[in-house]
Amino acid sequence: MDVLVVGSGGREHALVWKIAQSSLVERVYCAPGNGGTAGESKSINVPISSDRFEELTQFATQKKIEFVVIGPDNPLADGIVDYMTERGLKVFGPKKAGAKLESSKSHAKKMMTGLGIPTARYGVFEDKESALKFARENDWARVVKEDGLALGKGVYVCDELSEVEASLEKLYGINQNAVLLLEERLKGEELSLFLLCDGKRTLTFADCQDHKRRFDGDKGPNTGGMGAYSPVPLYEKNKHTIDKQVVRPISNALADGSLEYKGVLFIGIMMQDGVPYVLEFNARFGDPETQAMMPRLKSDLLPALIACAEGKLDTITLDWDERFSCCVVACAENYPESSSKGEEILLRGVPDDAHVFQAGTAMVNDTLTTNGGRVLAVVTLNEQPSLAREAAYSALKSVSFKGMDYRKDIAWRVADQCHSK
Ligand code: AMP
Ligand code: GLY
């Protein structure tokens, strides 16, 4: 069969790479794709951007594409799955109503509270004055979040009231009609859990830990993600509690019809005092979490994605490589403030056992060039996290482009530990 993957990031390169390995697949189209998806065997880039639902649907229909996989959040929030399924396509991803778990934080909070899933205390506000009053009256309300999709940039984690006041000034300065949440400031270690959902049931996919801050030591501005590792020992340690307090309420809600959701549910969790507080939901795979997870998946991914769309996840089991993966993102010098364009990327002597997933790249006249903020990621596997990390940094030496930068401490939480399985 032929498959269409929609999107152009490192996540989509990892999805295309994995789907192309399926024995069911003849061709994987990627719209619009990047330099990496252009270079995979079986894959072909299609120059249609992910917001052009009509053109994407026409293309898929004409090419008799049997399955479409949506990568990014924006088209999901805008209803691409509704649009395509109404026109007869089979699609992986939630409909617009399901994607609201990511596109509206207040909606997600209501769902969590309704299902009894642990989450930070909060208030929702539509004007600056009432938000300010709430922050002054409640000394726990120190996290400010915009309600809509903000690509990780609409969250201000503050220590002091003065910082909350400054963030509110900033947010309402940009948008007078902003709807925002004030949340309790939690403290703890984070992990991401990915659940496949078929409308009736869930199947735990994998766990991962991202590094959102730009600089070493988790300092600097939030980014889309500078690196990741998988699996996460913190998840193993708290698996039972997370299953009971987070996964089971979601599975029960799907089973009894009070929650409608198909696709992958990405759950951001912070462990505080042994309680798994859910910080956010995303309606898609993570980036760069997908790059870290896919090389660990031994099973064919495609039947699992199709089973989500068809409501048949009970027929699927997933087999995982037990080794740790470490994924390090190489980015433009001034990312996230600015990106890089048109600089030649050299890949010389990439070790056979390292994976290079491209993101902000383009193939221009047979030359691979930079075309974005996060340019590519290198992923390696090893039984020991420290060795997976060493291999990733060693493989990164085979990559170069002008202004290339990266964090030097990806996987620092686990890299010094020894793990026996
Ligand atoms: P979100 O987009 O909601 O996941 O927020 C982005 C990041 O902000 C999270 O990964 C956390 O590091 C941080 N964050 C979000 N909510 C809270 C909270 N209630 N307490 C502490 N940190 C938070
Ligand atoms: N890496 C975080 C995200 O994909 O939202």
Short mmCIF file of C-alpha atoms and ligand atoms in Angstrom, two decimals:
data_model
loop_
_atom_site.label_atom_id
_atom_site.label_comp_id
_atom_site.label_asym_id
_atom_site.label_seq_id
_atom_site.Cartn_x
_atom_site.Cartn_y
_atom_site.Cartn_z
CA MET A 1 0.00 0.00 0.00
CA ASP A 2 0.93 3.66 -0.34
CA VAL A 3 0.95 5.93 2.70
CA LEU A 4 0.99 9.72 3.05
CA VAL A 5 2.70 11.34 6.03
CA VAL A 6 1.79 15.00 6.58
CA GLY A 7 4.42 17.32 8.09
CA SER A 8 8.02 18.42 7.63
CA GLY A 9 9.89 17.99 10.92
CA GLY A 10 12.25 15.48 12.46
CA ARG A 11 9.21 13.66 13.84
CA GLU A 12 7.93 13.13 10.31
CA HIS A 13 11.33 11.91 9.10
CA ALA A 14 11.36 9.33 11.91
CA LEU A 15 7.76 8.30 11.07
CA VAL A 16 8.57 7.99 7.35
CA TRP A 17 11.75 6.02 8.12
CA LYS A 18 9.84 3.58 10.33
CA ILE A 19 6.74 3.25 8.10
CA ALA A 20 8.96 2.66 5.04
CA GLN A 21 10.31 -0.48 6.77
CA SER A 22 6.84 -2.04 6.82
CA SER A 23 6.41 -5.02 4.54
CA LEU A 24 2.92 -3.66 3.80
CA VAL A 25 4.32 -0.50 2.22
CA GLU A 26 5.25 0.22 -1.34
CA ARG A 27 5.66 4.02 -1.21
CA VAL A 28 5.56 6.66 1.51
CA TYR A 29 4.74 10.17 0.36
CA CYS A 30 5.60 13.02 2.70
CA ALA A 31 3.94 16.42 2.39
CA PRO A 32 5.81 18.68 2.34
CA GLY A 33 8.66 16.69 3.93
CA ASN A 34 12.29 17.78 4.28
CA GLY A 35 15.75 16.85 3.01
CA GLY A 36 15.66 13.63 5.03
CA THR A 37 12.31 12.35 3.84
CA ALA A 38 13.48 13.12 0.28
CA GLY A 39 16.38 10.73 0.74
CA GLU A 40 14.72 7.66 2.28
CA SER A 41 14.23 4.61 0.08
CA LYS A 42 10.52 4.23 -0.79
CA SER A 43 9.77 7.87 0.16
CA ILE A 44 8.85 10.79 -2.07
CA ASN A 45 8.29 14.41 -1.06
CA VAL A 46 5.14 16.16 -2.23
CA PRO A 47 5.23 19.98 -2.22
CA ILE A 48 1.92 20.59 -0.43
CA SER A 49 1.97 22.25 2.99
CA SER A 50 0.08 20.75 5.91
CA ASP A 51 -2.56 23.51 6.01
CA ARG A 52 -3.83 22.80 2.46
CA PHE A 53 -6.44 20.21 3.30
CA GLU A 54 -8.13 20.27 -0.09
CA GLU A 55 -4.93 19.74 -2.09
CA LEU A 56 -3.68 17.04 0.28
CA THR A 57 -7.01 15.21 0.03
CA GLN A 58 -7.06 15.49 -3.77
CA PHE A 59 -3.51 14.17 -3.96
CA ALA A 60 -4.26 11.23 -1.66
CA THR A 61 -7.44 10.37 -3.54
CA GLN A 62 -5.79 10.57 -6.98
CA LYS A 63 -2.85 8.43 -5.85
CA LYS A 64 -5.20 5.93 -4.18
CA ILE A 65 -3.35 6.34 -0.92
CA GLU A 66 -4.72 3.89 1.61
CA PHE A 67 -3.57 5.50 4.82
CA VAL A 68 -2.67 9.05 5.91
CA VAL A 69 -0.64 9.86 9.05
CA ILE A 70 -0.84 13.41 10.42
CA GLY A 71 2.31 14.56 12.24
CA PRO A 72 1.90 18.17 13.52
CA ASP A 73 -0.55 19.81 15.91
CA ASN A 74 -1.88 22.69 13.79
CA PRO A 75 -3.70 20.70 11.08
CA LEU A 76 -5.15 18.41 13.77
CA ALA A 77 -6.49 21.41 15.72
CA ASP A 78 -7.92 22.78 12.46
CA GLY A 79 -9.79 19.56 11.71
CA ILE A 80 -7.73 17.84 8.98
CA VAL A 81 -8.86 14.40 10.17
CA ASP A 82 -12.54 15.38 10.01
CA TYR A 83 -11.98 16.84 6.52
CA MET A 84 -10.16 13.81 5.13
CA THR A 85 -12.34 11.12 6.71
CA GLU A 86 -15.49 12.86 5.44
CA ARG A 87 -13.96 12.49 1.96
CA GLY A 88 -13.31 8.79 2.30
CA LEU A 89 -9.68 8.63 3.46
CA LYS A 90 -8.41 6.50 6.33
CA VAL A 91 -6.39 8.71 8.67
CA PHE A 92 -4.25 8.38 11.82
CA GLY A 93 -4.94 11.19 14.28
CA PRO A 94 -7.76 12.66 16.36
CA LYS A 95 -10.62 14.70 14.95
CA LYS A 96 -10.85 18.39 15.82
CA ALA A 97 -12.92 17.69 18.96
CA GLY A 98 -10.29 15.23 20.23
CA ALA A 99 -7.37 17.50 19.33
CA LYS A 100 -8.91 20.12 21.63
CA LEU A 101 -7.13 18.29 24.46
CA GLU A 102 -4.02 19.99 23.07
CA SER A 103 -5.43 23.12 21.46
CA SER A 104 -7.30 24.25 24.59
CA LYS A 105 -5.60 23.90 27.94
CA SER A 106 -8.79 24.85 29.79
CA HIS A 107 -10.63 22.05 27.99
CA ALA A 108 -7.87 19.60 28.95
CA LYS A 109 -8.04 20.76 32.57
CA LYS A 110 -11.81 20.18 32.68
CA MET A 111 -11.34 16.69 31.28
CA MET A 112 -8.63 15.87 33.85
CA THR A 113 -10.66 17.23 36.74
CA GLY A 114 -13.76 15.37 35.52
CA LEU A 115 -11.87 12.06 35.36
CA GLY A 116 -10.03 12.59 38.64
CA ILE A 117 -6.58 12.70 37.00
CA PRO A 118 -4.06 14.55 39.22
CA THR A 119 -3.29 18.00 37.82
CA ALA A 120 -2.18 21.35 39.24
CA ARG A 121 -4.85 23.64 40.77
CA TYR A 122 -5.84 26.37 38.35
CA GLY A 123 -8.09 29.25 37.35
CA VAL A 124 -9.15 30.43 33.85
CA PHE A 125 -9.23 34.15 33.04
CA GLU A 126 -10.34 36.33 30.18
CA ASP A 127 -8.98 39.66 31.41
CA LYS A 128 -5.83 40.92 33.07
CA GLU A 129 -7.45 42.43 36.16
CA SER A 130 -9.15 39.25 37.35
CA ALA A 131 -6.00 37.22 36.64
CA LEU A 132 -3.90 39.70 38.65
CA LYS A 133 -6.37 39.61 41.54
CA PHE A 134 -6.29 35.79 41.56
CA ALA A 135 -2.47 35.68 41.54
CA ARG A 136 -2.32 38.19 44.43
CA GLU A 137 -4.84 36.24 46.49
CA ASN A 138 -3.35 32.76 45.80
CA ASP A 139 0.35 32.42 46.40
CA TRP A 140 0.37 29.01 44.72
CA ALA A 141 -0.74 30.45 41.34
CA ARG A 142 2.63 31.13 39.77
CA VAL A 143 2.42 29.50 36.32
CA VAL A 144 0.86 31.50 33.49
CA LYS A 145 -0.33 29.65 30.37
CA GLU A 146 -2.04 30.81 27.23
CA ASP A 147 -5.09 28.72 26.48
CA GLY A 148 -4.39 27.96 22.79
CA LEU A 149 -1.60 26.29 20.81
CA ALA A 150 1.59 28.19 21.63
CA LEU A 151 4.33 25.73 20.63
CA GLY A 152 5.73 25.71 24.15
CA LYS A 153 6.22 29.47 24.11
CA GLY A 154 3.03 30.55 25.90
CA VAL A 155 4.04 29.15 29.30
CA TYR A 156 5.67 31.28 32.02
CA VAL A 157 6.87 29.40 35.08
CA CYS A 158 7.39 32.08 37.76
CA ASP A 159 8.78 32.18 41.28
CA GLU A 160 7.56 35.61 42.33
CA LEU A 161 4.32 37.54 42.02
CA SER A 162 6.23 40.29 40.18
CA GLU A 163 7.14 37.80 37.42
CA VAL A 164 3.49 36.73 37.12
CA GLU A 165 2.52 40.40 36.81
CA ALA A 166 5.16 40.95 34.12
CA SER A 167 3.99 37.89 32.12
CA LEU A 168 0.38 39.03 32.31
CA GLU A 169 1.43 42.50 31.06
CA LYS A 170 3.31 40.86 28.22
CA LEU A 171 0.53 38.45 27.23
CA TYR A 172 -2.25 41.04 27.35
CA GLY A 173 0.06 43.52 25.59
CA ILE A 174 0.30 41.12 22.65
CA ASN A 175 -3.34 40.01 22.71
CA GLN A 176 -6.01 41.96 24.61
CA ASN A 177 -8.47 39.08 24.22
CA ALA A 178 -6.13 36.37 25.51
CA VAL A 179 -7.68 33.57 27.54
CA LEU A 180 -5.22 32.20 30.04
CA LEU A 181 -4.74 29.84 32.92
CA LEU A 182 -3.02 30.50 36.21
CA GLU A 183 -1.72 27.26 37.65
CA GLU A 184 -0.14 26.02 40.81
CA ARG A 185 3.63 25.86 40.45
CA LEU A 186 4.65 22.23 40.83
CA LYS A 187 8.19 20.98 41.40
CA GLY A 188 9.47 17.65 40.22
CA GLU A 189 10.93 15.60 37.41
CA GLU A 190 9.05 15.34 34.11
CA LEU A 191 8.40 12.49 31.71
CA SER A 192 6.30 12.00 28.61
CA LEU A 193 4.06 9.01 28.10
CA PHE A 194 2.60 8.10 24.72
CA LEU A 195 -0.67 6.18 24.49
CA LEU A 196 -2.14 4.84 21.28
CA CYS A 197 -5.93 5.18 21.31
CA ASP A 198 -8.45 3.56 18.99
CA GLY A 199 -11.62 5.29 20.21
CA LYS A 200 -12.38 2.49 22.69
CA ARG A 201 -9.13 1.51 24.33
CA THR A 202 -5.51 2.52 24.88
CA LEU A 203 -2.21 0.78 24.29
CA THR A 204 0.84 2.21 26.05
CA PHE A 205 3.36 3.04 23.34
CA ALA A 206 6.51 4.27 25.08
CA ASP A 207 7.96 6.68 27.62
CA CYS A 208 10.50 9.35 26.95
CA GLN A 209 12.11 12.44 28.45
CA ASP A 210 12.57 15.63 26.48
CA HIS A 211 14.94 18.55 27.19
CA LYS A 212 12.88 21.64 26.50
CA ARG A 213 15.29 24.36 27.60
CA ARG A 214 17.76 25.72 25.10
CA PHE A 215 20.96 25.58 27.14
CA ASP A 216 22.91 23.09 29.26
CA GLY A 217 21.76 22.67 32.84
CA ASP A 218 18.13 23.19 31.70
CA LYS A 219 18.68 26.93 31.40
CA GLY A 220 17.46 29.47 28.88
CA PRO A 221 14.23 29.76 26.89
CA ASN A 222 11.84 26.90 26.19
CA THR A 223 12.26 25.31 22.76
CA GLY A 224 10.46 22.60 20.80
CA GLY A 225 12.98 20.18 22.37
CA MET A 226 16.79 19.95 22.24
CA GLY A 227 17.11 16.22 22.78
CA ALA A 228 15.49 13.21 24.39
CA TYR A 229 16.10 9.75 25.77
CA SER A 230 13.97 6.66 26.11
CA PRO A 231 13.04 4.67 28.18
CA VAL A 232 12.85 6.75 31.37
CA PRO A 233 13.75 4.99 34.66
CA LEU A 234 11.41 7.44 36.45
CA TYR A 235 8.52 5.92 34.49
CA GLU A 236 9.54 2.35 35.35
CA LYS A 237 9.68 3.36 39.01
CA ASN A 238 6.22 4.94 39.01
CA LYS A 239 4.53 2.83 36.34
CA HIS A 240 1.93 1.32 38.64
CA THR A 241 0.84 4.71 40.02
CA ILE A 242 0.79 6.32 36.57
CA ASP A 243 -1.27 3.43 35.17
CA LYS A 244 -3.74 3.67 38.01
CA GLN A 245 -4.08 7.44 38.30
CA VAL A 246 -3.62 8.56 34.69
CA VAL A 247 -3.92 5.77 32.12
CA ARG A 248 -6.84 3.85 33.61
CA PRO A 249 -9.18 6.87 33.90
CA ILE A 250 -8.48 7.65 30.24
CA SER A 251 -9.04 4.02 29.13
CA ASN A 252 -12.27 3.86 31.15
CA ALA A 253 -13.52 7.12 29.64
CA LEU A 254 -12.85 5.80 26.12
CA ALA A 255 -14.57 2.52 26.92
CA ASP A 256 -17.71 4.16 28.34
CA GLY A 257 -17.89 6.73 25.53
CA SER A 258 -17.39 9.82 27.70
CA LEU A 259 -14.13 10.54 25.82
CA GLU A 260 -13.78 10.41 22.05
CA TYR A 261 -10.22 10.06 20.88
CA LYS A 262 -8.28 8.19 18.19
CA GLY A 263 -4.59 8.60 17.48
CA VAL A 264 -1.70 9.09 19.86
CA LEU A 265 -2.15 10.90 23.16
CA PHE A 266 1.07 12.45 24.42
CA ILE A 267 0.85 13.03 28.16
CA GLY A 268 3.26 15.42 29.88
CA ILE A 269 3.65 14.31 33.51
CA MET A 270 5.48 15.86 36.47
CA MET A 271 6.13 13.58 39.45
CA GLN A 272 5.77 15.47 42.71
CA ASP A 273 5.81 13.62 46.03
CA GLY A 274 5.03 10.37 44.22
CA VAL A 275 1.93 11.81 42.50
CA PRO A 276 1.83 11.89 38.67
CA TYR A 277 0.47 15.36 37.91
CA VAL A 278 -0.52 15.81 34.27
CA LEU A 279 0.85 19.10 32.92
CA GLU A 280 -0.49 18.85 29.41
CA PHE A 281 -1.84 16.67 26.64
CA ASN A 282 -0.69 16.77 23.04
CA ALA A 283 -2.71 15.20 20.27
CA ARG A 284 0.32 13.97 18.29
CA PHE A 285 3.71 12.33 18.60
CA GLY A 286 6.45 14.48 20.19
CA ASP A 287 9.40 16.03 18.44
CA PRO A 288 12.18 15.01 19.21
CA GLU A 289 10.61 12.20 21.31
CA THR A 290 9.57 10.34 18.13
CA GLN A 291 13.16 10.34 16.88
CA ALA A 292 14.26 8.81 20.21
CA MET A 293 11.45 6.21 20.33
CA MET A 294 11.19 4.86 16.76
CA PRO A 295 14.66 3.24 16.63
CA ARG A 296 13.65 1.29 19.78
CA LEU A 297 10.47 -0.10 18.21
CA LYS A 298 11.08 -3.58 16.81
CA SER A 299 7.50 -4.18 15.62
CA ASP A 300 6.00 -2.82 12.44
CA LEU A 301 4.52 0.60 13.28
CA LEU A 302 2.02 0.78 10.44
CA PRO A 303 -0.45 -1.94 11.59
CA ALA A 304 -0.57 -0.23 15.02
CA LEU A 305 -1.41 3.15 13.46
CA ILE A 306 -4.04 1.56 11.21
CA ALA A 307 -5.52 -0.28 14.22
CA CYS A 308 -5.98 3.10 15.94
CA ALA A 309 -8.01 4.38 12.99
CA GLU A 310 -10.02 1.14 12.72
CA GLY A 311 -10.74 0.63 16.42
CA LYS A 312 -8.74 -2.62 16.54
CA LEU A 313 -5.90 -1.95 18.95
CA ASP A 314 -6.76 -5.21 20.76
CA THR A 315 -5.07 -7.03 17.85
CA ILE A 316 -1.74 -5.24 18.37
CA THR A 317 1.26 -5.99 20.57
CA LEU A 318 4.43 -3.95 20.37
CA ASP A 319 7.90 -5.33 20.81
CA TRP A 320 10.62 -2.93 22.00
CA ASP A 321 14.41 -2.93 21.99
CA GLU A 322 15.29 -2.72 25.68
CA ARG A 323 18.30 -0.55 25.03
CA PHE A 324 18.36 3.17 25.83
CA SER A 325 18.21 5.63 23.00
CA CYS A 326 19.78 9.05 23.17
CA CYS A 327 18.75 11.75 20.71
CA VAL A 328 20.71 15.01 20.40
CA VAL A 329 19.36 17.87 18.27
CA ALA A 330 21.73 20.03 16.22
CA CYS A 331 20.21 23.48 15.83
CA ALA A 332 20.93 26.90 14.39
CA GLU A 333 23.16 29.17 16.45
CA ASN A 334 20.37 31.53 17.50
CA TYR A 335 17.51 29.03 17.76
CA PRO A 336 14.78 29.58 19.03
CA GLU A 337 15.05 33.32 18.22
CA SER A 338 16.00 32.67 14.61
CA SER A 339 16.68 29.83 12.21
CA SER A 340 19.28 28.96 9.59
CA LYS A 341 18.69 28.86 5.86
CA GLY A 342 20.78 27.81 2.89
CA GLU A 343 23.93 26.69 4.75
CA GLU A 344 25.44 23.50 3.38
CA ILE A 345 25.18 20.47 5.70
CA LEU A 346 28.01 17.95 5.58
CA LEU A 347 27.42 14.38 6.78
CA ARG A 348 30.79 12.65 6.75
CA GLY A 349 31.36 9.18 8.12
CA VAL A 350 28.13 8.82 10.10
CA PRO A 351 28.58 5.55 12.06
CA ASP A 352 26.45 2.68 10.72
CA ASP A 353 24.63 2.24 14.01
CA ALA A 354 23.65 5.93 14.35
CA HIS A 355 20.41 7.36 12.97
CA VAL A 356 20.26 10.86 11.54
CA PHE A 357 16.75 12.30 11.43
CA GLN A 358 16.51 15.56 9.56
CA ALA A 359 14.17 18.41 10.44
CA GLY A 360 15.01 21.93 9.19
CA THR A 361 16.76 20.78 6.02
CA ALA A 362 16.14 21.02 2.29
CA MET A 363 17.72 19.38 -0.73
CA VAL A 364 18.65 22.20 -3.12
CA ASN A 365 20.23 21.10 -6.43
CA ASP A 366 21.56 17.91 -4.83
CA THR A 367 23.05 19.85 -1.91
CA LEU A 368 21.66 19.32 1.57
CA THR A 369 21.14 22.71 3.20
CA THR A 370 19.77 24.13 6.44
CA ASN A 371 16.16 25.25 6.43
CA GLY A 372 14.98 25.82 9.98
CA GLY A 373 15.81 26.21 13.67
CA ARG A 374 16.18 22.58 14.68
CA VAL A 375 18.17 21.20 11.76
CA LEU A 376 18.59 17.49 12.51
CA ALA A 377 18.96 14.96 15.30
CA VAL A 378 21.38 12.11 15.87
CA VAL A 379 20.09 9.01 17.70
CA THR A 380 22.05 6.06 19.08
CA LEU A 381 21.20 3.02 21.20
CA ASN A 382 23.06 1.22 23.96
CA GLU A 383 22.33 -0.97 27.00
CA GLN A 384 23.80 1.76 29.20
CA PRO A 385 22.47 5.31 29.00
CA SER A 386 25.98 6.70 29.44
CA LEU A 387 27.21 4.74 26.41
CA ALA A 388 24.15 5.66 24.31
CA ARG A 389 24.94 9.27 25.09
CA GLU A 390 28.64 8.91 24.33
CA ALA A 391 27.80 7.32 20.99
CA ALA A 392 25.35 10.12 20.13
CA TYR A 393 27.94 12.83 20.80
CA SER A 394 30.56 10.87 18.90
CA ALA A 395 28.19 10.48 15.90
CA LEU A 396 27.43 14.19 16.02
CA LYS A 397 31.06 14.82 15.06
CA SER A 398 30.20 13.56 11.58
CA VAL A 399 27.71 16.40 11.11
CA SER A 400 28.64 19.99 10.36
CA PHE A 401 27.06 23.18 9.10
CA LYS A 402 27.81 26.85 9.70
CA GLY A 403 26.54 28.02 13.08
CA MET A 404 25.70 24.47 14.30
CA ASP A 405 24.97 24.31 18.01
CA TYR A 406 23.65 21.66 20.40
CA ARG A 407 23.25 20.93 24.09
CA LYS A 408 26.15 19.02 25.57
CA ASP A 409 24.22 17.42 28.42
CA ILE A 410 21.33 15.48 26.90
CA ALA A 411 20.30 12.57 29.15
CA TRP A 412 22.24 14.02 32.10
CA ARG A 413 19.69 12.65 34.57
CA VAL A 414 20.44 9.06 33.62
CA ALA A 415 23.83 9.15 31.93
CA ASP A 416 25.80 8.74 35.12
CA GLN A 417 23.69 5.87 36.38
CA CYS A 418 24.25 2.24 35.62
CA HIS A 419 21.21 0.24 34.68
CA SER A 420 20.78 -3.47 34.68
CA LYS A 421 17.74 -4.85 32.95
P1 AMP B 1 3.18 22.71 28.98
O1 AMP B 1 3.19 23.26 27.59
O2 AMP B 1 1.89 22.92 29.72
O3 AMP B 1 3.68 21.30 29.11
O4 AMP B 1 4.32 23.54 29.75
C1 AMP B 1 5.66 23.61 29.27
C2 AMP B 1 6.62 23.36 30.39
O5 AMP B 1 6.39 24.30 31.46
C3 AMP B 1 6.47 22.00 31.06
O6 AMP B 1 7.18 21.02 30.38
C4 AMP B 1 7.03 22.27 32.44
O7 AMP B 1 8.43 22.22 32.42
C5 AMP B 1 6.59 23.68 32.73
N1 AMP B 1 5.31 23.68 33.48
C6 AMP B 1 4.06 23.64 32.96
N2 AMP B 1 3.12 23.65 33.91
C7 AMP B 1 3.78 23.68 35.10
C8 AMP B 1 3.36 23.70 36.46
N3 AMP B 1 2.07 23.70 36.79
N4 AMP B 1 4.32 23.73 37.40
C9 AMP B 1 5.64 23.76 37.08
N5 AMP B 1 6.10 23.74 35.81
C10 AMP B 1 5.19 23.71 34.81
N1 GLY B 2 9.03 17.94 22.45
C1 GLY B 2 7.82 18.48 22.89
C2 GLY B 2 6.71 18.40 21.94
O1 GLY B 2 6.76 17.74 20.93
O2 GLY B 2 5.70 19.03 22.23
#
